[in-house]
C-alpha positions as a printed Julia matrix, in Angstrom:
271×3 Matrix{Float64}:
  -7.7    11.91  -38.8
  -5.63   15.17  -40.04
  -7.31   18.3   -41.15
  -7.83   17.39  -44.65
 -10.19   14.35  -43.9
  -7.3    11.18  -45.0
  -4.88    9.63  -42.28
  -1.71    9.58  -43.19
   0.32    6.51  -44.39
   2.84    7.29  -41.63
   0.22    7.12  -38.9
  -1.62    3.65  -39.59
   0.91    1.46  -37.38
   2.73    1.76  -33.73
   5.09   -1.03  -32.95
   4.78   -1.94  -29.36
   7.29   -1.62  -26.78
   9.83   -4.37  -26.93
   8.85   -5.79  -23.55
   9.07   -9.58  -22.31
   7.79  -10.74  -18.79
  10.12  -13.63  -18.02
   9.33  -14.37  -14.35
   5.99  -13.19  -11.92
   3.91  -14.3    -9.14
   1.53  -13.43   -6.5
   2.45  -15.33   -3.09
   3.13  -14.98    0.85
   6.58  -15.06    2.12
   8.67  -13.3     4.85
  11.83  -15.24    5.31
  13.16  -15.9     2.02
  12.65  -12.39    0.64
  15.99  -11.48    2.66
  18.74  -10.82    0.47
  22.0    -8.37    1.35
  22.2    -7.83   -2.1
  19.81   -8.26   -4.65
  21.6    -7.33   -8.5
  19.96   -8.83  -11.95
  20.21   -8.32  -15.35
  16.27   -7.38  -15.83
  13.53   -5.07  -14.34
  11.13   -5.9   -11.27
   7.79   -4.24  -10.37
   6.62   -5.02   -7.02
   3.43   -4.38   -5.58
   2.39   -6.4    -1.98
  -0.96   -6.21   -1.09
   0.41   -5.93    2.85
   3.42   -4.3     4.78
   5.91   -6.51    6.01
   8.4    -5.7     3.53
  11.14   -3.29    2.83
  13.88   -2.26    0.25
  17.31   -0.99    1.22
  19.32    1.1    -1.27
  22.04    3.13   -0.25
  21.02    5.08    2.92
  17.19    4.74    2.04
  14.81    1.96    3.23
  11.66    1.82    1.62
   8.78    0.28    2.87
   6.86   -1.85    0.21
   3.1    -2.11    0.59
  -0.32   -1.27   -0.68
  -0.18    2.31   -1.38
   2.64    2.03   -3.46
   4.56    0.21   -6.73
   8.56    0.39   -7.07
  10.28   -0.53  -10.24
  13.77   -1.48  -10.44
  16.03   -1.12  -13.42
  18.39   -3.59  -14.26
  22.46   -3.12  -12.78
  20.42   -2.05   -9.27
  22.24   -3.46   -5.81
  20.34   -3.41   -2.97
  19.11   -5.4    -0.25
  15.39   -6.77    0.93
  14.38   -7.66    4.38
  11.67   -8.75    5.84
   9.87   -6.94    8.84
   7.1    -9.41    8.99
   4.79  -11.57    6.91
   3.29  -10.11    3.72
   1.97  -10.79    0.44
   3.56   -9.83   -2.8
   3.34   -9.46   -6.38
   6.19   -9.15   -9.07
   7.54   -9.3   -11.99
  10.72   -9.92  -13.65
  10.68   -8.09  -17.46
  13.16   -7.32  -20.11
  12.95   -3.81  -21.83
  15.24   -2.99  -24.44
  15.9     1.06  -23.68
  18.75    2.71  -23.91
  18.66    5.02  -20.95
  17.33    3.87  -17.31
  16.85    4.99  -13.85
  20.33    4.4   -11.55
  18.19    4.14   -8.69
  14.74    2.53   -7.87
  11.41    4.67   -8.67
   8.32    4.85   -6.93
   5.17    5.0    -7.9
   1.43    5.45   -6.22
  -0.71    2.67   -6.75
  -3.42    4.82   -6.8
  -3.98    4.82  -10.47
  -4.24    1.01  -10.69
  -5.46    0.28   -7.03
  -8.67   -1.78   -8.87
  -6.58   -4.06  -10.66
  -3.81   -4.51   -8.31
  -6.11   -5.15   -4.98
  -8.36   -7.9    -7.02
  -4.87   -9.48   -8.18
  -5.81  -12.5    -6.17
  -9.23  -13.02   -8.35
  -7.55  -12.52  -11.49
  -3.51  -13.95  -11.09
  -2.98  -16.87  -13.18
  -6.77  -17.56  -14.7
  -8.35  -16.47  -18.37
  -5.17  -16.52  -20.26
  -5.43  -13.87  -22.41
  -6.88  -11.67  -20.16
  -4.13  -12.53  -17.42
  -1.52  -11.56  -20.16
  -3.75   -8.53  -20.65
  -3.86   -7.15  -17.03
  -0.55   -8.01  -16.68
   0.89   -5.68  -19.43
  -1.46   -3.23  -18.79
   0.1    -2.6   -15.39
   3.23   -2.84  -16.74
   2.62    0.04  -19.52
   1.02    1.87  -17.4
   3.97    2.07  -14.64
   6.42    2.73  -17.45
   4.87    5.6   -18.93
   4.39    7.16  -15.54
   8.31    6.48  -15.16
   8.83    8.23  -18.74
   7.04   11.16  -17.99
   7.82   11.59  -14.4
   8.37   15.34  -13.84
  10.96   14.73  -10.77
  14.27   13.65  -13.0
  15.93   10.79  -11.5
  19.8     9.93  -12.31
  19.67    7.75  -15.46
  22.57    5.95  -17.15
  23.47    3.95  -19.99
  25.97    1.07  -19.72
  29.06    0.05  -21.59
  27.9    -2.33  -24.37
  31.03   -4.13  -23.58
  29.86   -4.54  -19.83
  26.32   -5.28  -21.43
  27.97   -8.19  -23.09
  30.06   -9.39  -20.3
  27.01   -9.5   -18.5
  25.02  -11.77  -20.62
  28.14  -14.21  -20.83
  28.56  -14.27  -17.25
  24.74  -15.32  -16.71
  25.2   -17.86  -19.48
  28.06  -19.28  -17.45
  28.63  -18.57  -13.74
  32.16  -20.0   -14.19
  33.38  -17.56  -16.47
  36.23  -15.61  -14.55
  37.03  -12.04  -15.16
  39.89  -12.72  -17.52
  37.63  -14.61  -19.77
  35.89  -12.21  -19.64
  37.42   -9.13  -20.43
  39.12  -10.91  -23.11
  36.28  -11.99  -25.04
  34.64   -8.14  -25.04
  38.34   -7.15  -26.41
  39.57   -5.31  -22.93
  41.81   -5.69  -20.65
  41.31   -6.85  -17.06
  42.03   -4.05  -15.53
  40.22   -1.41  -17.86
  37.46   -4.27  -17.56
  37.12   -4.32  -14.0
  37.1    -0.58  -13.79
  34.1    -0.13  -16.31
  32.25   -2.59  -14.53
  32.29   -0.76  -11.1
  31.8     2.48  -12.96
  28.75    1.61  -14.83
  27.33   -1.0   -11.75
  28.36    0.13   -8.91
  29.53   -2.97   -7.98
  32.83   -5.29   -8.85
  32.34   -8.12  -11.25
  32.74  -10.69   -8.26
  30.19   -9.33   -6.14
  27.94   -9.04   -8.83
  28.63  -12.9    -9.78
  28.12  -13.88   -6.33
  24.8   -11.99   -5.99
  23.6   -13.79   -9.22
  24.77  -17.0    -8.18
  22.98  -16.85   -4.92
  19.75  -15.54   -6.28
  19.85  -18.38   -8.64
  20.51  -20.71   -5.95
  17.78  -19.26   -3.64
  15.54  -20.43   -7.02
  16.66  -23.78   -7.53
  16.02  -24.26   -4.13
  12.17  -24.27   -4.37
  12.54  -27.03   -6.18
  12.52  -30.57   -4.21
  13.89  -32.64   -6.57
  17.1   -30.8    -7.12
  20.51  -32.25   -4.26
  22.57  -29.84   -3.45
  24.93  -31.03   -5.32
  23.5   -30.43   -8.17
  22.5   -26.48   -7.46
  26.09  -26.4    -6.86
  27.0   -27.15  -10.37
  24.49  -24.67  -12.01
  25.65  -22.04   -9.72
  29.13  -22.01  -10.72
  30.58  -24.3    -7.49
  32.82  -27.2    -7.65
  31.04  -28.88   -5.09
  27.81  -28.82   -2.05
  30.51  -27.79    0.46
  31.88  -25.19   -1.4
  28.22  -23.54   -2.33
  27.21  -24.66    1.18
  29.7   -22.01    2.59
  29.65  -19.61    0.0
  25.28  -19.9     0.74
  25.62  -19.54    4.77
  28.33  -16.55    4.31
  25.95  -14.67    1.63
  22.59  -15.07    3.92
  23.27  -16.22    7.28
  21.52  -19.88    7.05
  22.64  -22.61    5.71
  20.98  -23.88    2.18
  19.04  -26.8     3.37
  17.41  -24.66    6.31
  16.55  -21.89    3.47
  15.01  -25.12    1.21
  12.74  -25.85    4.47
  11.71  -22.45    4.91
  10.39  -21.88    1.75
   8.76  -24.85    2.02
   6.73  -24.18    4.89
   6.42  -20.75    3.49
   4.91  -22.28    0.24
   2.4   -24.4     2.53
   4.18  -27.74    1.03
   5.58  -28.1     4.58
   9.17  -29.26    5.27
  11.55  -31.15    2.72
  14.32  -32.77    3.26
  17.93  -31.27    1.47
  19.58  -33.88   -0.75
């Protein structure tokens, strides 16, 4: 209401953030939350309800666990390890900004402590309230990164890298010539923005993809080896096979059984 009694026409609507979950859960692991380098085109929040966990980023290590929620902007490498067992939950989101942090941010789950300790009650039942609680968290943690009063290093990448990105997650195969002559650079001058704006060289960021995906497709029983080859960008089991054991020290098949057990399904057999 302004001073003179009549809203104005320029006040009646807000369009909402343009924000998409696209992957979450609320579930136990240890094991299979090691990665050496963790690197993904979207956001995470995590939250775990117990310690066990930790983040590695440069020379920090941060310790994940009730007391606290970190967000991670997309074009982030670091690493996760696991100390012990513990329970976590995430999510995976898409937020079209033009600015974001370089580095991840963390919050005090103080203000949401409610929510975020009944998670188990309320993950994955009442739909629309789900979606509700959900987005609420998110919001919440995003406006607290908006108006944080400790700056942070933020960046913006490359629209060209932004679009080399998106066809290198569309196919894994896609080598960095292809690349850098379908966003109209060369290979060189390609390479170099990359590393500038990621910190990291087009391969390794490939690889980490590939292997997160693969670390995915692995929950699933029904899918050979073989066959998560392919969809990984690998000519063949062997080659992935390899490519897997060098990335995280175990072979695929042993990873497959741990999350298994991990899961409570108990062990499964690689194809």
């Amino acid at each position: 209401m302004t001073k003179t009694g009549f809203i104005g026409a320029g006040n009646l609507y807000l369009d909402p953030p343009s924000l998409q979950v696209i992957q979450h859960s609320f579930l136990t692991m240890r094991e299979s939350w090691n990665n050496p380098n963790r690197n993904a085109p979207f956001w995470r929040l995590y939250w775990d309800s117990t310690p066990g966990a930790e983040i590695l980023f440069r020379d920090q290590t941060i310790e994940l666990g009730p007391d606290k929620v970190v967000l991670i902007a997309p074009y982030i490498s670091y690493a996760s390890r696991a100390t012990g067992e513990f329970t976590q939950f995430y999510m995976h989101f898409e937020w079209d900004v033009q600015l974001s942090p370089a580095e991840p941010l963390v919050f005090p789950a103080a203000p949401m402590r409610k929510m975020l300790n009944d998670v188990g009650e309320w993950y994955g039942r009442d739909n629309e309230l789900f979606v509700v609680r959900m987005y609420s968290i998110l919001l919440h943690y995003l406006a607290e990164m908006l108006n944080r009063n400790q700056p942070c290093p933020m960046r913006r990448t490359d629209p060209r890298i932004a679009r080399a990105i998106e066809l290198m997650d569309e196919d894994l195969h896609m080598n960095n010539e292809e690349l850098a002559r379908k966003v109209n650079l060369s290979c060189d001058n390609f390479q170099r923005l990359f590393r500038a704006g990621l910190g990291t060289t087009p391969c390794q960021y490939r690889l980490s993809r590939r292997m997160e995906l693969a670390q995915h497709l692995l929950q699933d029983p029904e899918r050979s080896l073989n066959e998560i080859a392919v969809e990984t960008g690998f000519s063949n089991r062997y080659q992935f096979s390899k490519a897997f054991k060098k990335f995280f020290r175990i072979a695929p098949g042993a990873s497959r059984k741990i999350r298994s057990f991990e899961n409570g399904d108990g062990a499964s057999e690689s194809k």
